[in-house]
Coordinates of C-alpha atoms in Angstrom, one line a residue:
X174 CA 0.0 0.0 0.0
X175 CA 1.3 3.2 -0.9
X176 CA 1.3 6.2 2.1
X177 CA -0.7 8.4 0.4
X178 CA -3.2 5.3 -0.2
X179 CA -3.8 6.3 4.0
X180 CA -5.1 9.8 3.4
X181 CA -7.6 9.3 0.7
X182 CA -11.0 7.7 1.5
X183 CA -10.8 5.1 4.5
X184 CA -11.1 1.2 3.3
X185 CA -14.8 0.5 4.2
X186 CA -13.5 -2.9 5.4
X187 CA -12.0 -1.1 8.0
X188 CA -14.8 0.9 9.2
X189 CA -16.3 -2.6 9.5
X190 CA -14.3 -4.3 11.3
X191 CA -14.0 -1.5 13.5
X192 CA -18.0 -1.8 14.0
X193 CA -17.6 -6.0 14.2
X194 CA -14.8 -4.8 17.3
X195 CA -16.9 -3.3 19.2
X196 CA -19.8 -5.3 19.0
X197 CA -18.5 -8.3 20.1
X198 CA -16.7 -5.9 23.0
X199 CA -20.0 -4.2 24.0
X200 CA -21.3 -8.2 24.3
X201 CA -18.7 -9.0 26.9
X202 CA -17.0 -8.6 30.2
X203 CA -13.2 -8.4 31.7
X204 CA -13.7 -12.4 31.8
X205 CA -13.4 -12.7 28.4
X206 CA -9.2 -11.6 28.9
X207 CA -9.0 -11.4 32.9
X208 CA -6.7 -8.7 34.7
X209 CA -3.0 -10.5 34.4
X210 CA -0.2 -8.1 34.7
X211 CA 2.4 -10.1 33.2
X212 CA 0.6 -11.6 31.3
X213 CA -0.6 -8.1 29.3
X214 CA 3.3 -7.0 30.0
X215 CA 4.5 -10.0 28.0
X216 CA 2.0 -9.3 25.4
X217 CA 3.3 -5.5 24.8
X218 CA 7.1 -6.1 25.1
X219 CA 8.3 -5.0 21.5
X220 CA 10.2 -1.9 22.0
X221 CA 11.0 -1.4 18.2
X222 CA 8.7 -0.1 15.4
X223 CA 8.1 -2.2 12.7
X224 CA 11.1 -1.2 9.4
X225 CA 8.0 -1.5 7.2
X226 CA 4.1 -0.2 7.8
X227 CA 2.1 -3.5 8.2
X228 CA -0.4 -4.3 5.9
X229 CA -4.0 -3.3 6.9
X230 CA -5.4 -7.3 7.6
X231 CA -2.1 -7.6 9.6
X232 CA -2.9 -4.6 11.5
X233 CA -6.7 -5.0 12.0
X234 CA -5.1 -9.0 13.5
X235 CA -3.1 -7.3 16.0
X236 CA -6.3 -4.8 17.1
X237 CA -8.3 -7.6 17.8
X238 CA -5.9 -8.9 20.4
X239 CA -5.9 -5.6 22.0
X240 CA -9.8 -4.6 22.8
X241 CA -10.6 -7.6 24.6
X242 CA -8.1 -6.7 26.9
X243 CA -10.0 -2.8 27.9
X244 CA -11.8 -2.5 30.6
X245 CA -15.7 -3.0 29.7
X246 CA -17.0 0.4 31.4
X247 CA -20.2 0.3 29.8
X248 CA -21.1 -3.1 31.5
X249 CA -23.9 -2.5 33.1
X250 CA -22.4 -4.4 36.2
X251 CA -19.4 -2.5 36.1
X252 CA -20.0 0.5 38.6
X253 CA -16.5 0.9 40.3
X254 CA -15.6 4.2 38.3
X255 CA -16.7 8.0 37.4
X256 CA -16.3 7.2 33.1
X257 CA -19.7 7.4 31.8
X258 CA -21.2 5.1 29.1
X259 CA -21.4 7.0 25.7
X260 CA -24.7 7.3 23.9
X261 CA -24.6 5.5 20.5
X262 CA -24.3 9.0 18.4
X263 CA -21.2 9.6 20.1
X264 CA -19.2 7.0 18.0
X265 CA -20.2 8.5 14.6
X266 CA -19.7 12.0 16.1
X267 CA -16.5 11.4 17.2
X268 CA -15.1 10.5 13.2
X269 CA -16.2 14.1 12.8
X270 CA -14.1 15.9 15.6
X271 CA -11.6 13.9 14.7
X272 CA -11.2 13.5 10.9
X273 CA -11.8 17.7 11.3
X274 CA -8.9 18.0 13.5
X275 CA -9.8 21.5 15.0
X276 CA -8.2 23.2 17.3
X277 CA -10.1 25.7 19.6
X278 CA -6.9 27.3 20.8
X279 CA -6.8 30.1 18.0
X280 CA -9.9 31.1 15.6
X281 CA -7.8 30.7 12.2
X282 CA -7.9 27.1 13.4
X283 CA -11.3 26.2 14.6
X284 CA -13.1 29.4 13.6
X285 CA -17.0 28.9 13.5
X286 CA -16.1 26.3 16.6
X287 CA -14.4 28.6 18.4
X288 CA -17.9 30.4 18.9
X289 CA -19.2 26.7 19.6
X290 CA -16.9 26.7 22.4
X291 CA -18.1 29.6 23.7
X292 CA -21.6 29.3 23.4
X293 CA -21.5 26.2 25.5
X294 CA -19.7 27.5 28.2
X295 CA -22.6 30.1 27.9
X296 CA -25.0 27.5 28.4
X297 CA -23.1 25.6 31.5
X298 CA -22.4 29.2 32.6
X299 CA -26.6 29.9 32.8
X300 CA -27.0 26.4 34.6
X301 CA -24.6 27.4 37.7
X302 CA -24.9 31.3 37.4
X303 CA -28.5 31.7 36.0
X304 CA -27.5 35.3 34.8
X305 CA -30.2 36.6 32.9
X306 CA -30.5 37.1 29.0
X307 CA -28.6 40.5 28.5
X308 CA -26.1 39.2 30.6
X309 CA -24.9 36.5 28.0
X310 CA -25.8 38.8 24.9
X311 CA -23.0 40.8 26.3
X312 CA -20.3 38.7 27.0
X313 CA -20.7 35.2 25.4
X314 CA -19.0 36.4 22.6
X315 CA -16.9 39.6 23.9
X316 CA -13.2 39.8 22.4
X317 CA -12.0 40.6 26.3
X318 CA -14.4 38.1 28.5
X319 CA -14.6 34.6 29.0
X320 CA -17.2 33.2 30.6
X321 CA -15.2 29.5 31.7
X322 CA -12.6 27.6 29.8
X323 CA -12.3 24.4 27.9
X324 CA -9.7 21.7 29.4
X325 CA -8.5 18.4 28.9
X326 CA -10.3 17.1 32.5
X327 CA -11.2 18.4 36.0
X328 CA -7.4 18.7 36.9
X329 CA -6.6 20.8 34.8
X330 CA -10.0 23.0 35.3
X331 CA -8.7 22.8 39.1
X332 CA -5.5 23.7 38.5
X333 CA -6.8 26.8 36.5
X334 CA -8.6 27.8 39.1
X335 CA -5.7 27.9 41.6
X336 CA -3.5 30.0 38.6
X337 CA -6.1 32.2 39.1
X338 CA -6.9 32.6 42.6
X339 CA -2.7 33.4 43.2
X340 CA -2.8 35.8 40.6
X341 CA -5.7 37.9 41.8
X342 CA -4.1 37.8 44.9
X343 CA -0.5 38.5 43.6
X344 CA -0.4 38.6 39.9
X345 CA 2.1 35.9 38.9
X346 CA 5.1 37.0 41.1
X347 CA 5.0 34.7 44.4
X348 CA 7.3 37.5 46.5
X349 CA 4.9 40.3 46.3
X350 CA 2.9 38.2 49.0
X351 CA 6.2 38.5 51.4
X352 CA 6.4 42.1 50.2
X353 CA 2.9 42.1 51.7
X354 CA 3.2 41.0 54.9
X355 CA 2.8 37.5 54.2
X356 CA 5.1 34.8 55.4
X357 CA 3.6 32.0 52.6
X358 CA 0.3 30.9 50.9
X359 CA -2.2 28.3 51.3
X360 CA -5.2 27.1 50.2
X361 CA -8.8 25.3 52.2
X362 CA -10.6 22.8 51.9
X363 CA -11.8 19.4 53.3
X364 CA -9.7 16.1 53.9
X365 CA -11.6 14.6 50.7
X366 CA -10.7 17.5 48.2
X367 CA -9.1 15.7 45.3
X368 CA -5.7 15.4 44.8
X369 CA -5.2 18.1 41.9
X370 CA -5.4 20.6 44.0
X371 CA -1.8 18.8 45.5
X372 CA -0.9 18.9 41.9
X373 CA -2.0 22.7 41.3
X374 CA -0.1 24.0 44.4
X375 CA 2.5 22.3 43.7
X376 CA 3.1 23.6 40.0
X377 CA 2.2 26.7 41.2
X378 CA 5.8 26.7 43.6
X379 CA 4.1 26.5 46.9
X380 CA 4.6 22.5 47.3
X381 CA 1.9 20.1 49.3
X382 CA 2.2 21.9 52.6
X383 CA 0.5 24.7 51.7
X384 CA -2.9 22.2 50.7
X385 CA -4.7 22.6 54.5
X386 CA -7.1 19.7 54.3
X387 CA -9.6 20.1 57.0
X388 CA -12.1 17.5 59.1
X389 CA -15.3 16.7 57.8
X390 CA -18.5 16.5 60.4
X391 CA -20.3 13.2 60.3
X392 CA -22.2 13.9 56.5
X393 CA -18.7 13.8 55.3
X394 CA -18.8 17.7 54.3
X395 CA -16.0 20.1 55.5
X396 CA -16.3 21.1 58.8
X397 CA -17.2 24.8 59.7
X398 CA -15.6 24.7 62.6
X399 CA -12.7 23.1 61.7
X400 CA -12.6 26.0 58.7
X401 CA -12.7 29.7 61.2
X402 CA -9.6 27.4 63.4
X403 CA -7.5 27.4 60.4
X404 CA -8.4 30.9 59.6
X405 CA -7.6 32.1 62.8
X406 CA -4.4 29.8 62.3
X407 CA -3.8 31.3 59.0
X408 CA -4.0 35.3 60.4
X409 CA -1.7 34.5 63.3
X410 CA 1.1 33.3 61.0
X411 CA 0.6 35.7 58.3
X412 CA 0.0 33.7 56.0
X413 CA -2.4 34.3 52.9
X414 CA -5.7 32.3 51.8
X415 CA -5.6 31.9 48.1
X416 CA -9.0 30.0 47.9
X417 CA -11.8 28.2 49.7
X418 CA -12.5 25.0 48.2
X419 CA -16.0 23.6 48.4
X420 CA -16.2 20.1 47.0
X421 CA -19.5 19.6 45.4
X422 CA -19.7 15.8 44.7
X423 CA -16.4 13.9 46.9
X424 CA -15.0 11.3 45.2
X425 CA -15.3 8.8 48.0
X426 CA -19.0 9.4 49.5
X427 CA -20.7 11.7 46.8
X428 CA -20.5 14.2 49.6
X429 CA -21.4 18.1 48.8
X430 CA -19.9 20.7 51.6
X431 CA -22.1 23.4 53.2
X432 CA -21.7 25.6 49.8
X433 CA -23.9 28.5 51.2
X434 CA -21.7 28.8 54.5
X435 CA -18.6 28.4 52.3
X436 CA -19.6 31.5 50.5
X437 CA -20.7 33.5 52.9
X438 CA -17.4 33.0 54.5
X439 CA -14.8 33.6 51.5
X440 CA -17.1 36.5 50.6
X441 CA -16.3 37.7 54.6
X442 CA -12.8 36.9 54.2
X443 CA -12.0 38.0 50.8
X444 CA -11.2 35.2 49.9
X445 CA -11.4 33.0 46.1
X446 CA -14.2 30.8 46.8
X447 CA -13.4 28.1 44.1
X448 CA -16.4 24.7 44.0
X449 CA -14.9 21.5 42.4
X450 CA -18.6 20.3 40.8
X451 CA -16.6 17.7 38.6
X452 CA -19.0 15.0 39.3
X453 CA -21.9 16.6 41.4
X454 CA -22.5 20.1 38.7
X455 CA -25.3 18.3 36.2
X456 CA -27.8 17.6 39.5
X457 CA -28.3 21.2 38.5
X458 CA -30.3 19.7 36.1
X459 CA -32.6 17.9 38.4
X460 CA -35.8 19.8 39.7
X461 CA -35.9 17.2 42.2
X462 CA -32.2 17.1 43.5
X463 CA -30.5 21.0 42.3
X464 CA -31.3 22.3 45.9
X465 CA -28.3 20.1 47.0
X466 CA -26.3 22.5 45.4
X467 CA -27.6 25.6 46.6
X468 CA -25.1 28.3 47.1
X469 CA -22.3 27.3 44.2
X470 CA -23.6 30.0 42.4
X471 CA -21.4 32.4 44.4
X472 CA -19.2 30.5 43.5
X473 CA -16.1 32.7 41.3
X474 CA -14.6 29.6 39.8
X475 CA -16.9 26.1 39.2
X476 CA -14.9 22.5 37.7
X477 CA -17.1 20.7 35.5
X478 CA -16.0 17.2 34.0
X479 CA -17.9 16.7 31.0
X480 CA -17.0 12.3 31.0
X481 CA -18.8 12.2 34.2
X482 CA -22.4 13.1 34.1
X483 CA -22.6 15.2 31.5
X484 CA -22.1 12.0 29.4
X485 CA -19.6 12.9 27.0
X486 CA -15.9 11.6 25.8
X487 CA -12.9 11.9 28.0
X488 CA -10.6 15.2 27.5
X489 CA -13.5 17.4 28.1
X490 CA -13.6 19.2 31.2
X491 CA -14.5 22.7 32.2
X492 CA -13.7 26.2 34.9
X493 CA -16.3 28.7 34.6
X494 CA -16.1 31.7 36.2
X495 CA -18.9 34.0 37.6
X496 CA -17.5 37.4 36.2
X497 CA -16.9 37.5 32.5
X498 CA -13.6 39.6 33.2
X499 CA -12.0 37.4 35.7
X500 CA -9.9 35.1 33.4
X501 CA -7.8 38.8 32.5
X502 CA -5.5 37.4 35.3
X503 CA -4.1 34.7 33.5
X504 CA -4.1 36.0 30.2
X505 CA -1.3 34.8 27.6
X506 CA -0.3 36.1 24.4
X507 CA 2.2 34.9 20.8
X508 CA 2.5 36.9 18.1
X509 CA 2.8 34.1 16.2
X510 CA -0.5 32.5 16.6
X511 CA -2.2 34.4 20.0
X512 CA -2.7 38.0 19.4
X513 CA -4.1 40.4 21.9
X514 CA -6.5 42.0 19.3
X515 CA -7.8 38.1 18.4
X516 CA -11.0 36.3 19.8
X517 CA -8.7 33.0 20.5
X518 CA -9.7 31.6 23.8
X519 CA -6.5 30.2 24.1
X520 CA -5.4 33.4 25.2
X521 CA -7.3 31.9 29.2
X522 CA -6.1 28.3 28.7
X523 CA -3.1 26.5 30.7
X524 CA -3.5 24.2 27.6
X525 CA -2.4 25.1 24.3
X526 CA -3.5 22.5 21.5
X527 CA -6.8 20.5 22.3
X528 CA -9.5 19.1 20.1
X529 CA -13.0 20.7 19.5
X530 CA -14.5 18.7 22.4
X531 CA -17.2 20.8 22.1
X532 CA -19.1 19.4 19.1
X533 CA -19.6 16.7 21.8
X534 CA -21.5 18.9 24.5
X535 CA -23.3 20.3 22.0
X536 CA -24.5 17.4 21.0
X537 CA -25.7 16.2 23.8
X538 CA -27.2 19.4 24.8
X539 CA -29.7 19.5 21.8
X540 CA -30.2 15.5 21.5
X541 CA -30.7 15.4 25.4
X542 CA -31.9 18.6 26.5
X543 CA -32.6 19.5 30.4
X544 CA -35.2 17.7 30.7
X545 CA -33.2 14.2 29.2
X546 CA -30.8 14.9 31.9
X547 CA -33.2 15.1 34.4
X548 CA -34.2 12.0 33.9
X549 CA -31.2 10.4 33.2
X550 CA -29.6 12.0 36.7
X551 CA -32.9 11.3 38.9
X552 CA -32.8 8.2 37.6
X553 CA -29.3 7.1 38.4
X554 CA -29.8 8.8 41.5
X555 CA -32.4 6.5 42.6
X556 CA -30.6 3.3 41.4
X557 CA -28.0 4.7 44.4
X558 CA -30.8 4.8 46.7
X559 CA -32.1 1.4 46.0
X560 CA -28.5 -0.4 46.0
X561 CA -28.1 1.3 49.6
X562 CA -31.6 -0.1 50.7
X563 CA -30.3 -3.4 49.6
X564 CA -26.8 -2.9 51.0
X565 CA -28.5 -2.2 54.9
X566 CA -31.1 -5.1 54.3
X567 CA -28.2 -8.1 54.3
X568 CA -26.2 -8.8 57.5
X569 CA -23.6 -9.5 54.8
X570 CA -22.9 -5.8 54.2
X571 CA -22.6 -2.6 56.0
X572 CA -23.7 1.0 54.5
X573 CA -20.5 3.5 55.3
X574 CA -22.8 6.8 53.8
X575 CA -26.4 7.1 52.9
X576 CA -25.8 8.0 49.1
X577 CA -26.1 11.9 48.6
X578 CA -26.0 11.4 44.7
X579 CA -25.6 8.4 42.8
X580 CA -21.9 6.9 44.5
X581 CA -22.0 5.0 47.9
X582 CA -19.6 4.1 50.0
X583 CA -20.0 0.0 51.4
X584 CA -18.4 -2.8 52.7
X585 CA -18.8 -6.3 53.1
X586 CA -18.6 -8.5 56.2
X587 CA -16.7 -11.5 56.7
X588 CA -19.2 -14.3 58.2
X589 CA -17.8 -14.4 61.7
X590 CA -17.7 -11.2 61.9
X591 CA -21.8 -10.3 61.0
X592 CA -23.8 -9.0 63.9
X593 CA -21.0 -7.9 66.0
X594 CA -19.7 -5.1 67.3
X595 CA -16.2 -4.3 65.3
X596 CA -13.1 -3.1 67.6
X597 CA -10.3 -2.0 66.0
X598 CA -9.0 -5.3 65.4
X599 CA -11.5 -6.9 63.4
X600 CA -12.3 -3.8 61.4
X601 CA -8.1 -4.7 61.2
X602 CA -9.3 -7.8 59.6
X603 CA -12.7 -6.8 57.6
X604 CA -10.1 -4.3 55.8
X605 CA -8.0 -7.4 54.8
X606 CA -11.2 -8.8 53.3
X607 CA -12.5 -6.6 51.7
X608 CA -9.6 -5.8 49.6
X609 CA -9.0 -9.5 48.8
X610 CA -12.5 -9.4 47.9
X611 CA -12.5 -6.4 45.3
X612 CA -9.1 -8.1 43.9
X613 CA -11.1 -11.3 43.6
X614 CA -14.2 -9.6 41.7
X615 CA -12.0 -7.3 39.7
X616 CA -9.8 -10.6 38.4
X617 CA -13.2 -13.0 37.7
X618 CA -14.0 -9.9 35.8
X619 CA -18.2 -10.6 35.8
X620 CA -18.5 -7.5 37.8
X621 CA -16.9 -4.4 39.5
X622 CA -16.6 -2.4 42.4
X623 CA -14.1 0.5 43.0
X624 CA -12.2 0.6 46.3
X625 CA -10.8 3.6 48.9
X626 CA -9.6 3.9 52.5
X627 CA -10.9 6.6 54.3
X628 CA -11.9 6.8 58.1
X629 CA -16.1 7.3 58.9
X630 CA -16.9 8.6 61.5
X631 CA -18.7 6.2 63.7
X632 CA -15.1 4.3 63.9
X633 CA -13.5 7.1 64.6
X634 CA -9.8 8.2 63.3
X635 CA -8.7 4.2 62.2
X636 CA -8.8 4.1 58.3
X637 CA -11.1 1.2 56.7
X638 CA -11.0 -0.2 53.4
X639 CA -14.6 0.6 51.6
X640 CA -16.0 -0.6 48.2
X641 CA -17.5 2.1 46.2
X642 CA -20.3 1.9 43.4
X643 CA -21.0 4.7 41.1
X644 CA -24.2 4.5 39.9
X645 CA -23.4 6.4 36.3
X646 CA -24.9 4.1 33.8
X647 CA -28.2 4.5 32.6
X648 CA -28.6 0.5 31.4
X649 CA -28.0 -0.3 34.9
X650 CA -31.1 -2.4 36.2
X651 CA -31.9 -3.9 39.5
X652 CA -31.2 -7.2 38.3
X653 CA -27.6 -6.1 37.4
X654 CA -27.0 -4.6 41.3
X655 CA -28.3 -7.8 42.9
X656 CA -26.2 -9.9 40.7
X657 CA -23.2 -7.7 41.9
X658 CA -23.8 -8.1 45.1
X659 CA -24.1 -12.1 45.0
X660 CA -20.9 -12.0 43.6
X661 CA -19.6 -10.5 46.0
X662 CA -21.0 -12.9 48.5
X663 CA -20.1 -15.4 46.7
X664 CA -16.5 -14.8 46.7
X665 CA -16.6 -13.2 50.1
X666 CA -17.6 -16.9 51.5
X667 CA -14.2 -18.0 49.3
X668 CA -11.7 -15.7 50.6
X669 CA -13.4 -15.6 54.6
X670 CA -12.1 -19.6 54.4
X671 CA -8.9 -18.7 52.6
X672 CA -8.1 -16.0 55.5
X673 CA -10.0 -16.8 58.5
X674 CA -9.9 -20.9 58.2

């Protein structure tokens, strides 16, 4: 095959075979090639490129030993991670953004879907801000506003956020703090704030120490008081708040912290009141559950992840911000391709090339609308509450959080252990367990559960091993979270005779 027999039209027997791929994938489970590190590592061990292109049939031969071996996220009984299943449309869609090859950094290279970009920012903007309609005449597509970004994720959204919160408070020069008064920086938030904001601090030259995470009360949610003590702590050794973090959605519980308190406070303190909303920001969609996030719309700076529950492909994440003006801190210029006098929104971004991810929101903005997410969120939402009902029904389980949204926090009981009261030594050993046990699951490959270790309250300070479901897929049936859950019975009979005799 001649190279340039690769750019013209693609071989229909490709685009077939690609189709037959993921058929048979969406028609399986991990069983089909189990979790085996070496023996995945001994599949992939050629460290030279081929001297010659292989032919396609040669190619397509090696492909079909690869998929098998991806993890099946749109199982229905796969509910261990925050990916969300893709609607069908997605797969045709996603030739287009790709095959297009647009990049939203500069206008000259994306130019009708550089306006795209904006106007769905415009509309995520109106979900959390609910400005009115003059409001986004005016700025959606202003030369010199910005009403949120486009990122590659919710780390890079957060770390935007924290490049902005140090510049407001001193430009991008870290001394003019000490020529304030200050003595160093830090930044708030609760002991489950995720780790990007580790990340962000650290990039931003003010290393992990200066990432205060706080005690939660027994809802899991940041704890007030524990807040005004580090404050207080904060004025007495001079040293400056860059932002509040309010974590709307926790990765471990679903959690959302007391938002409206949060604000009230930051707006006292004049501080940069930042709300990670990377999995919890679409309940705005909900009439039934958007209350839970009352008070994010003081919010200056809101993470978004659009391959959560917005539903969309991975890369796509978003920071809005309340004022239009506000990303003017962290503005960037090239003459080359960036101009001050240009409409590129890469001018705000920490990212320079990305895709046109936004052909995908859009999409699923018009095919879904508010009130498809609305369902599809209450829906979910419920599934959580009905796995949970299950959960405290069986002696064989124990409920660590009533679910909040749609991810709870769980874990199962060895049989000599069911009915009793847990010391610290047997929660010692029910921690054991229960990671054998989501090894065990994850290796059979039938079904999935996530795992963390975090300390609940009613056992104090001592960290426990919990299984997590994420209730995120909108195939998932009843049937599929009882069958789950016999698995995991099942093998938790197994392993309680391989550990406990």
């Amino acid at each position: 095959m001649k190279l340039t027999e690769l750019f013209a039209q693609p071989d229909p027997a490709f685009g077939q075979a690609m189709t037959d791929l993921l058929e048979t994938f969406h028609h399986s489970d991990d069983s089909q090639a189990p979790y085996q590190r070496d023996q995945f590592t001994h599949q992939l061990e050629q460290s030279g490129m081929p001297e010659a292109g292989l032919a396609m049939a040669d190619y397509l031969t090696r492909l079909a030993t690869l998929v098998p071996g991806a993890s099946h996220l749109t199982s229905p009984r796969y509910m261990g991670h925050m990916t969300a299943p893709l609607p069908a449309f997605t797969a045709e869609l996603s030739r287009l953004v790709v095959m297009l090859n647009q990049n939203p950094m500069k206008m000259e290279s994306s130019r009708l879907l550089s306006f795209l970009e904006r106007e769905v920012l415009a509309k995520l903007h109106r979900l959390v801000y609910r400005a009115d309609e003059p409001f986004y005449g005016t700025h959606m597509h202003a030369k010199d506003a910005a009403l949120g970004v486009m990122t590659s994720g919710g780390t890079i959204a957060n770390v935007t956020a924290l490049w902005l919160a140090r510049n407001r408070a001193c430009g991008d020069n870290l001394f003019a703090l000490y020529e304030q008064g200050y003595r160093g920086a830090v930044i708030l938030g609760s002991r489950l704030m995720h780790y990007s904001f580790d990340k962000g601090m650290d990039l931003l030259g003010l290393g992990a120490r200066s990432v205060w995470r706080l005690e939660t009360d027994q809802h899991n949610r940041l704890s007030l008081a524990a807040l005004e003590q580090a404050l207080a702590q904060c004025k007495e050794q001079k040293l400056k708040v860059l932002a509040l973090v309010g974590v709307a959605g926790s990765t471990d519980f679903g959690s959302i912290d007391p938002l409206p308190e949060l604000a009230a406070i930051a707006a006292r303190e004049q501080i940069h009141f930042h709300v990670d909303a990377a999995w919890g920001g679409p309940t705005l969609f909900s009439p039934r559950y958007q209350g839970l996030l009352a008070g994010i719309e003081h919010a200056d700076t809101v993470t978004l992840d659009g391959h959560k529950q917005l539903l969309v492909p991975l890369g796509t994440g978003m920071l809005l911000c309340r004022q239009p003006d506000l990303m003017m801190a962290v503005k960037r210029e090239a003459p080359y391709a960036i101009r001050a006098s240009s409409f590129d929104q890469g001018r705000f971004t920490l990212e320079g090339t990305r895709p046109a991810n936004a052909l995908y929101l859009d999409a699923a903005f018009q095919l879904f609308g508010q009130l498809g997410y609305a369902e599809l969120i209450e829906a979910n939402y419920d599934r959580a509450r009905l796995m949970a009902s299950l959960i405290e029904q069986d002696p064989a389980f124990e409920l660590m959080s009533a679910p909040v949204m749609n991810l709870l926090s769980y874990r199962c009981i060895p049989p000599h252990l069911q009915g009793k009261v847990l010391d610290e030594a047997a929660n010692e050993q029910v921690n054991a367990f229960n990671v054998a046990l989501q090894k065990a699951q994850r290796a059979e490959g039938h079904s999935f559960v996530s795992r963390t270790q975090r300390a609940v309250g009613r056992y104090g300070a001592q960290p426990l091993t919990l299984l997590r479901a994420v209730l995120l897929n909108p195939l998932i049936e009843e049937r599929h979270i009882r069958e789950l859950l016999a698995d995991q019975k099942r093998l938790g009979d197994e392993i309680a005779g391989q550990l406990f005799g």
